[in-house]
Short mmCIF file of C-alpha atoms in Angstrom, two decimals:
data_model
loop_
_atom_site.label_atom_id
_atom_site.label_comp_id
_atom_site.label_asym_id
_atom_site.label_seq_id
_atom_site.Cartn_x
_atom_site.Cartn_y
_atom_site.Cartn_z
CA UNK A 1 -43.39 -12.63 -38.03
CA UNK A 2 -43.83 -8.87 -37.85
CA UNK A 3 -41.42 -8.24 -40.73
CA UNK A 4 -43.48 -10.42 -43.08
CA UNK A 5 -46.46 -8.07 -42.93
CA UNK A 6 -47.13 -5.99 -46.03
CA UNK A 7 -48.35 -2.50 -45.13
CA UNK A 8 -50.03 -0.28 -47.71
CA UNK A 9 -47.98 2.93 -47.73
CA UNK A 10 -50.16 4.72 -50.29
CA UNK A 11 -52.00 6.87 -47.69
CA UNK A 12 -48.68 8.09 -46.25
CA UNK A 13 -47.38 9.64 -49.52
CA UNK A 14 -44.19 7.62 -49.03
CA UNK A 15 -41.53 8.93 -51.41
CA UNK A 16 -40.48 5.39 -52.20
CA UNK A 17 -43.93 4.48 -53.52
CA UNK A 18 -44.79 7.82 -55.14
CA UNK A 19 -42.09 7.33 -57.78
CA UNK A 20 -43.91 4.44 -59.43
CA UNK A 21 -47.45 5.49 -58.58
CA UNK A 22 -49.91 4.06 -61.09
CA UNK A 23 -47.30 1.76 -62.65
CA UNK A 24 -46.90 -1.97 -62.16
CA UNK A 25 -43.40 -1.64 -60.71
CA UNK A 26 -42.34 -2.75 -57.24
CA UNK A 27 -40.35 0.08 -55.58
CA UNK A 28 -37.02 -1.17 -54.23
CA UNK A 29 -34.98 1.98 -54.38
CA UNK A 30 -34.69 4.65 -51.65
CA UNK A 31 -33.11 3.49 -48.38
CA UNK A 32 -36.01 3.10 -46.01
CA UNK A 33 -37.51 -0.25 -45.11
CA UNK A 34 -41.03 -1.62 -45.41
CA UNK A 35 -41.10 -2.56 -41.72
CA UNK A 36 -43.45 -1.12 -39.12
CA UNK A 37 -41.60 0.72 -36.39
CA UNK A 38 -40.99 -1.00 -33.08
CA UNK A 39 -43.92 -0.48 -30.72
CA UNK A 40 -41.90 1.41 -28.05
CA UNK A 41 -41.09 4.06 -30.66
CA UNK A 42 -44.73 4.39 -31.67
CA UNK A 43 -45.75 4.53 -28.01
CA UNK A 44 -43.22 7.30 -27.36
CA UNK A 45 -44.54 9.32 -30.30
CA UNK A 46 -48.13 8.86 -29.14
CA UNK A 47 -47.23 9.96 -25.61
CA UNK A 48 -45.41 13.02 -26.92
CA UNK A 49 -48.38 13.96 -29.13
CA UNK A 50 -50.89 13.39 -26.34
CA UNK A 51 -49.01 15.86 -24.16
CA UNK A 52 -50.56 18.37 -26.51
CA UNK A 53 -47.79 20.98 -26.75
CA UNK A 54 -45.26 20.83 -29.57
CA UNK A 55 -43.42 24.11 -29.11
CA UNK A 56 -39.74 24.95 -29.35
CA UNK A 57 -37.48 22.33 -27.80
CA UNK A 58 -33.75 22.91 -27.68
CA UNK A 59 -32.05 19.57 -28.41
CA UNK A 60 -29.39 20.27 -25.79
CA UNK A 61 -32.18 20.20 -23.19
CA UNK A 62 -33.37 16.75 -24.33
CA UNK A 63 -31.41 14.97 -21.60
CA UNK A 64 -33.21 11.67 -22.11
CA UNK A 65 -32.25 11.48 -25.80
CA UNK A 66 -28.71 12.65 -25.08
CA UNK A 67 -28.18 10.01 -22.40
CA UNK A 68 -29.68 7.39 -24.71
CA UNK A 69 -27.05 8.19 -27.34
CA UNK A 70 -24.23 8.17 -24.76
CA UNK A 71 -25.36 4.78 -23.44
CA UNK A 72 -25.86 3.37 -26.95
CA UNK A 73 -22.31 4.26 -27.95
CA UNK A 74 -20.96 2.56 -24.82
CA UNK A 75 -23.08 -0.55 -25.26
CA UNK A 76 -22.78 -1.01 -29.03
CA UNK A 77 -19.25 0.24 -29.69
CA UNK A 78 -17.48 0.41 -26.34
CA UNK A 79 -17.06 4.12 -27.04
CA UNK A 80 -17.27 6.36 -24.00
CA UNK A 81 -18.42 9.74 -25.25
CA UNK A 82 -19.23 12.93 -23.36
CA UNK A 83 -22.68 14.55 -23.73
CA UNK A 84 -21.13 17.81 -24.89
CA UNK A 85 -19.62 16.03 -27.89
CA UNK A 86 -23.09 15.73 -29.46
CA UNK A 87 -24.35 18.13 -32.10
CA UNK A 88 -27.89 17.37 -33.25
CA UNK A 89 -28.64 17.78 -36.96
CA UNK A 90 -31.81 17.22 -39.01
CA UNK A 91 -30.17 14.44 -41.00
CA UNK A 92 -26.67 13.26 -41.90
CA UNK A 93 -26.91 14.99 -45.29
CA UNK A 94 -27.04 18.43 -43.62
CA UNK A 95 -24.23 17.13 -41.42
CA UNK A 96 -21.70 16.46 -44.17
CA UNK A 97 -22.74 19.61 -46.03
CA UNK A 98 -22.04 21.53 -42.81
CA UNK A 99 -18.63 19.86 -42.75
CA UNK A 100 -17.95 21.17 -46.27
CA UNK A 101 -18.72 24.68 -45.06
CA UNK A 102 -16.83 24.32 -41.79
CA UNK A 103 -13.54 22.81 -42.95
CA UNK A 104 -13.07 23.98 -46.55
CA UNK A 105 -12.22 27.24 -48.25
CA UNK A 106 -13.23 28.31 -51.78
CA UNK A 107 -11.16 26.35 -54.27
CA UNK A 108 -10.60 23.40 -51.93
CA UNK A 109 -11.32 19.79 -52.83
CA UNK A 110 -13.41 17.23 -50.96
CA UNK A 111 -12.42 13.57 -51.18
CA UNK A 112 -15.37 11.22 -51.73
CA UNK A 113 -15.39 7.48 -52.41
CA UNK A 114 -17.24 6.19 -55.46
CA UNK A 115 -19.70 4.69 -56.03
CA UNK A 116 -21.62 6.56 -53.37
CA UNK A 117 -25.12 7.68 -52.68
CA UNK A 118 -26.13 10.80 -54.61
CA UNK A 119 -26.28 13.44 -51.83
CA UNK A 120 -22.68 12.71 -50.86
CA UNK A 121 -21.50 12.90 -54.45
CA UNK A 122 -23.33 16.21 -54.82
CA UNK A 123 -22.10 17.85 -51.60
CA UNK A 124 -18.79 19.32 -52.84
CA UNK A 125 -20.32 21.11 -55.83
CA UNK A 126 -23.26 22.35 -53.75
CA UNK A 127 -20.74 24.08 -51.51
CA UNK A 128 -18.63 25.54 -54.30
CA UNK A 129 -15.88 22.95 -53.95
CA UNK A 130 -14.19 20.43 -56.24
CA UNK A 131 -14.49 16.67 -55.79
CA UNK A 132 -11.66 14.15 -55.71
CA UNK A 133 -12.92 10.60 -56.21
CA UNK A 134 -11.55 7.48 -54.55
CA UNK A 135 -12.68 4.38 -56.46
CA UNK A 136 -14.00 1.27 -54.81
CA UNK A 137 -12.20 -1.89 -55.90
CA UNK A 138 -12.87 -5.58 -55.42
CA UNK A 139 -10.38 -7.19 -53.02
CA UNK A 140 -10.72 -10.83 -51.95
CA UNK A 141 -14.39 -10.93 -52.88
CA UNK A 142 -15.27 -7.70 -51.10
CA UNK A 143 -15.61 -4.08 -52.14
CA UNK A 144 -13.04 -1.77 -50.54
CA UNK A 145 -11.54 1.70 -50.89
CA UNK A 146 -8.51 2.16 -53.11
CA UNK A 147 -6.20 3.34 -50.34
CA UNK A 148 -3.41 4.30 -52.72
CA UNK A 149 -5.66 6.76 -54.53
CA UNK A 150 -6.93 8.07 -51.18
CA UNK A 151 -3.37 8.75 -50.05
CA UNK A 152 -2.52 10.41 -53.36
CA UNK A 153 -5.48 12.80 -53.05
CA UNK A 154 -4.80 13.49 -49.37
CA UNK A 155 -1.30 14.73 -50.22
CA UNK A 156 -2.84 17.44 -52.41
CA UNK A 157 -2.88 20.61 -50.22
CA UNK A 158 -6.20 21.55 -51.84
CA UNK A 159 -7.85 18.42 -50.37
CA UNK A 160 -9.01 19.47 -46.92
CA UNK A 161 -11.90 17.10 -46.17
CA UNK A 162 -12.64 13.40 -46.68
CA UNK A 163 -16.29 12.42 -46.41
CA UNK A 164 -16.21 8.70 -45.66
CA UNK A 165 -19.26 6.44 -45.86
CA UNK A 166 -18.88 3.48 -43.47
CA UNK A 167 -20.64 1.06 -43.69
CA UNK A 168 -20.29 1.81 -47.38
CA UNK A 169 -23.39 2.72 -49.38
CA UNK A 170 -24.16 1.25 -51.90
CA UNK A 171 -21.66 -1.64 -51.69
CA UNK A 172 -22.31 -2.62 -48.06
CA UNK A 173 -18.71 -3.13 -46.91
CA UNK A 174 -17.53 -2.43 -43.36
CA UNK A 175 -14.03 -1.09 -42.72
CA UNK A 176 -12.15 -3.24 -40.22
CA UNK A 177 -9.87 -1.71 -37.59
CA UNK A 178 -6.75 -1.82 -39.75
CA UNK A 179 -8.51 -0.25 -42.72
CA UNK A 180 -10.16 2.49 -40.68
CA UNK A 181 -6.89 3.21 -38.90
CA UNK A 182 -5.21 3.58 -42.26
CA UNK A 183 -7.87 6.09 -43.32
CA UNK A 184 -7.49 8.05 -40.09
CA UNK A 185 -3.69 8.03 -40.29
CA UNK A 186 -3.72 9.26 -43.90
CA UNK A 187 -6.07 12.10 -42.96
CA UNK A 188 -4.11 13.07 -39.85
CA UNK A 189 -0.76 13.05 -41.67
CA UNK A 190 -2.07 15.36 -44.40
CA UNK A 191 -4.26 17.73 -42.36
CA UNK A 192 -7.42 16.38 -43.96
CA UNK A 193 -10.54 16.51 -41.79
CA UNK A 194 -12.38 13.17 -41.60
CA UNK A 195 -16.18 13.31 -41.70
CA UNK A 196 -17.58 9.79 -41.38
CA UNK A 197 -21.19 9.08 -42.34
CA UNK A 198 -22.09 6.01 -40.27
CA UNK A 199 -25.87 6.05 -40.62
CA UNK A 200 -26.00 2.29 -41.31
CA UNK A 201 -23.61 1.35 -38.49
CA UNK A 202 -26.23 -0.53 -36.44
CA UNK A 203 -27.12 -2.75 -39.40
CA UNK A 204 -24.12 -5.10 -39.48
CA UNK A 205 -25.20 -8.39 -41.06
CA UNK A 206 -21.94 -10.35 -41.05
CA UNK A 207 -21.50 -11.57 -37.50
CA UNK A 208 -17.70 -11.53 -37.82
CA UNK A 209 -17.71 -7.87 -38.89
CA UNK A 210 -17.49 -5.09 -36.31
CA UNK A 211 -18.30 -1.43 -36.79
CA UNK A 212 -15.79 1.01 -35.33
CA UNK A 213 -16.82 4.67 -35.11
CA UNK A 214 -14.23 6.92 -36.71
CA UNK A 215 -14.07 9.27 -33.73
CA UNK A 216 -13.19 6.40 -31.42
CA UNK A 217 -9.73 6.04 -32.97
CA UNK A 218 -6.99 7.93 -31.16
CA UNK A 219 -5.59 9.20 -34.46
CA UNK A 220 -8.99 10.68 -35.41
CA UNK A 221 -10.20 11.99 -32.04
CA UNK A 222 -9.08 15.56 -32.72
CA UNK A 223 -9.66 15.44 -36.46
CA UNK A 224 -13.08 13.94 -37.03
CA UNK A 225 -16.84 14.34 -37.23
CA UNK A 226 -18.82 11.11 -36.81
CA UNK A 227 -22.38 11.22 -38.17
CA UNK A 228 -25.01 8.76 -36.93
CA UNK A 229 -28.77 8.41 -36.53
CA UNK A 230 -31.48 5.98 -35.50
CA UNK A 231 -33.21 6.64 -38.81
CA UNK A 232 -32.10 3.73 -41.02
CA UNK A 233 -31.93 1.15 -38.25
CA UNK A 234 -35.37 1.84 -36.81
CA UNK A 235 -37.11 3.18 -39.97
CA UNK A 236 -37.73 6.70 -38.66
CA UNK A 237 -35.96 8.67 -41.41
CA UNK A 238 -39.03 10.84 -41.94
CA UNK A 239 -38.56 12.36 -38.48
CA UNK A 240 -35.44 14.26 -39.52
CA UNK A 241 -33.17 13.59 -36.56
CA UNK A 242 -29.50 12.65 -36.45
CA UNK A 243 -26.39 13.64 -34.56
CA UNK A 244 -22.71 14.36 -34.97
CA UNK A 245 -20.20 13.18 -32.38
CA UNK A 246 -17.23 15.56 -32.26
CA UNK A 247 -14.72 15.05 -29.41
CA UNK A 248 -12.56 18.09 -30.18
CA UNK A 249 -14.06 21.36 -28.90
CA UNK A 250 -12.54 23.55 -31.63
CA UNK A 251 -13.66 21.20 -34.39
CA UNK A 252 -17.11 21.08 -32.80
CA UNK A 253 -17.32 24.87 -32.70
CA UNK A 254 -16.41 25.21 -36.38
CA UNK A 255 -18.97 22.57 -37.31
CA UNK A 256 -21.72 24.19 -35.24
CA UNK A 257 -21.02 27.65 -36.61
CA UNK A 258 -21.34 26.37 -40.17
CA UNK A 259 -25.00 25.58 -39.58
CA UNK A 260 -26.01 28.69 -37.68
CA UNK A 261 -28.95 30.51 -39.23
CA UNK A 262 -29.41 27.79 -41.85
CA UNK A 263 -29.88 24.43 -40.14
CA UNK A 264 -32.96 24.15 -37.89
CA UNK A 265 -33.21 22.35 -34.59
CA UNK A 266 -34.05 18.69 -34.93
CA UNK A 267 -37.66 17.54 -34.83
CA UNK A 268 -39.06 17.17 -31.31
CA UNK A 269 -40.72 13.90 -32.33
CA UNK A 270 -37.41 12.66 -33.68
CA UNK A 271 -35.81 13.21 -30.30
CA UNK A 272 -38.54 11.11 -28.66
CA UNK A 273 -38.13 8.38 -31.28
CA UNK A 274 -34.35 8.31 -30.92
CA UNK A 275 -34.57 7.98 -27.15
CA UNK A 276 -37.05 5.10 -27.41
CA UNK A 277 -35.08 3.37 -30.16
CA UNK A 278 -31.83 3.36 -28.22
CA UNK A 279 -33.37 2.35 -24.88
CA UNK A 280 -36.30 -0.01 -25.54
CA UNK A 281 -35.90 -1.73 -28.90
CA UNK A 282 -33.00 -4.18 -28.59
CA UNK A 283 -35.16 -7.26 -29.18
CA UNK A 284 -36.83 -5.68 -32.21
CA UNK A 285 -33.43 -4.78 -33.68
CA UNK A 286 -32.05 -8.28 -33.13
CA UNK A 287 -35.09 -9.77 -34.88
CA UNK A 288 -34.77 -7.32 -37.77
CA UNK A 289 -31.09 -8.17 -38.24
CA UNK A 290 -31.94 -11.87 -38.43
CA UNK A 291 -34.63 -11.13 -41.00
CA UNK A 292 -32.34 -8.94 -43.09
CA UNK A 293 -29.58 -11.58 -43.03
CA UNK A 294 -32.00 -14.15 -44.40
CA UNK A 295 -33.26 -11.72 -47.04
CA UNK A 296 -29.71 -10.85 -48.06
CA UNK A 297 -28.69 -14.48 -48.38
CA UNK A 298 -31.77 -15.28 -50.45
CA UNK A 299 -31.26 -12.27 -52.72
CA UNK A 300 -27.56 -12.95 -53.29
CA UNK A 301 -28.21 -16.61 -54.11
CA UNK A 302 -31.02 -15.79 -56.52
CA UNK A 303 -29.38 -12.83 -58.27
CA UNK A 304 -26.21 -14.81 -58.91
CA UNK A 305 -28.33 -17.46 -60.66
CA UNK A 306 -29.61 -14.93 -63.20
CA UNK A 307 -27.48 -14.73 -66.32
CA UNK A 308 -25.96 -11.30 -66.73
CA UNK A 309 -26.29 -10.28 -63.07
CA UNK A 310 -23.78 -10.50 -60.24
CA UNK A 311 -23.74 -9.31 -56.64
CA UNK A 312 -21.24 -9.46 -53.79
CA UNK A 313 -22.99 -10.07 -50.47
CA UNK A 314 -23.03 -6.82 -48.46
CA UNK A 315 -21.62 -7.06 -44.94
CA UNK A 316 -24.05 -4.42 -43.70
CA UNK A 317 -27.09 -2.27 -44.62
CA UNK A 318 -30.24 -3.54 -46.35
CA UNK A 319 -28.92 -2.58 -49.80
CA UNK A 320 -27.39 -4.71 -52.56
CA UNK A 321 -25.15 -3.30 -55.31
CA UNK A 322 -25.90 -5.40 -58.39
CA UNK A 323 -23.57 -5.59 -61.37
CA UNK A 324 -25.73 -5.69 -64.49
CA UNK A 325 -22.92 -5.23 -67.01
CA UNK A 326 -23.31 -8.85 -68.10
CA UNK A 327 -26.78 -8.12 -69.48
CA UNK A 328 -25.25 -6.24 -72.37
CA UNK A 329 -27.93 -3.54 -72.23
CA UNK A 330 -27.38 0.21 -72.47
CA UNK A 331 -29.69 1.05 -69.58
CA UNK A 332 -29.93 -1.55 -66.78
CA UNK A 333 -32.38 0.67 -64.87
CA UNK A 334 -34.84 0.57 -67.76
CA UNK A 335 -34.31 -3.19 -68.05
CA UNK A 336 -35.23 -3.73 -64.40
CA UNK A 337 -38.24 -1.42 -64.63
CA UNK A 338 -39.51 -3.24 -67.71
CA UNK A 339 -39.34 -6.42 -65.63
CA UNK A 340 -41.48 -4.75 -62.92
CA UNK A 341 -38.72 -3.94 -60.40
CA UNK A 342 -37.73 -0.38 -59.46
CA UNK A 343 -34.18 -0.20 -58.04
CA UNK A 344 -32.00 2.87 -57.57
CA UNK A 345 -30.23 3.76 -60.83
CA UNK A 346 -26.54 2.99 -60.70
CA UNK A 347 -25.75 6.08 -62.75
CA UNK A 348 -26.85 8.22 -59.78
CA UNK A 349 -24.17 6.51 -57.67
CA UNK A 350 -21.46 6.77 -60.29
CA UNK A 351 -21.74 3.60 -62.40
CA UNK A 352 -24.55 3.18 -64.93
CA UNK A 353 -23.93 -0.57 -65.28
CA UNK A 354 -25.11 -1.23 -61.72
CA UNK A 355 -28.38 -0.90 -59.83
CA UNK A 356 -29.01 -0.82 -56.09
CA UNK A 357 -31.79 -2.96 -54.65
CA UNK A 358 -33.32 -2.42 -51.20
CA UNK A 359 -34.02 -5.78 -49.52
CA UNK A 360 -35.46 -4.25 -46.34
CA UNK A 361 -38.91 -5.60 -47.15
CA UNK A 362 -41.17 -8.60 -46.48
CA UNK A 363 -39.77 -11.80 -47.99
CA UNK A 364 -42.84 -12.12 -50.22
CA UNK A 365 -42.00 -8.81 -51.92
CA UNK A 366 -38.40 -9.92 -52.41
CA UNK A 367 -39.62 -13.18 -53.95
CA UNK A 368 -41.94 -11.18 -56.20
CA UNK A 369 -38.99 -9.12 -57.42
CA UNK A 370 -36.89 -12.21 -58.11
CA UNK A 371 -39.78 -13.85 -60.01
CA UNK A 372 -40.11 -10.70 -62.12
CA UNK A 373 -36.41 -10.68 -62.93
CA UNK A 374 -36.41 -14.38 -63.83
CA UNK A 375 -39.53 -14.16 -65.99
#
């Protein structure tokens, strides 16, 4: 199977592997996979390179990529969007930082759920704003937002923006329709803009779970920015291409203006990759989802057999949020590294007693990690 193949990433200077260069530690941290891209994507990149000219390309002129996104939203999420709703950005991280600039004034607060991946936790302070945290709590064997705390923050007039991460990173939960509607209603009732980072939305592992884009909800249509990309799903994050879907023209204008003069056009190769991913790679994606489901199930079973460790199976993503508090150690990250496994440090996400493990890798590497942890 193509996902079983181990590819040496050393020649590519992959960030994931550079961290532990020269050390006997298996990198399982940053959120890109170890899988070779689908061949149609590679073919599209080769064709674009062979054209021989890589000059300025305005994303709004990339009609093939735009139509691919429009069709993908209709097919995957039954969401009929208009081409003009799209704003291309060189990553979702610039996207939610643009939202901070667009919808907040000095002294405002940005609501962010915790734990969360580091760039989202950092965004408010980077933009001269305060942060209001919404904790994630365990409900019926699943991680979920504390809606009462969210509502409490939203009622604060200083809170003007909620940056939501759905599917949730690092915990892997997917908001169902009732939960997402509650988020949207809370934001709408309190004049809080909703910016939803949905970069993992195409990686739903639980077959009974359904991703709903925030901007699709009637209560959020005029009050939302939905951030998506092909990058996580199709392992093309290095091409720096994502998009915001913003139905409301005035909201879209404010968002766009926030990036003017600072945020560059997206990468021309990323546009080609996105178009190919959303038009020619359905079979590859289906196979990858099956592989990730099997990896997740194996990892959850094995981790929960190790004394001191506990994990709730993520509904989506290729990331597992592992509770290491039962180990009784001061620094779980150091414990894992001493065992030969390099996860993401939980302290970077807001809880030092956890680590995040990336299971988007060949099964043999996952087995190697488990053997290290059990040794």
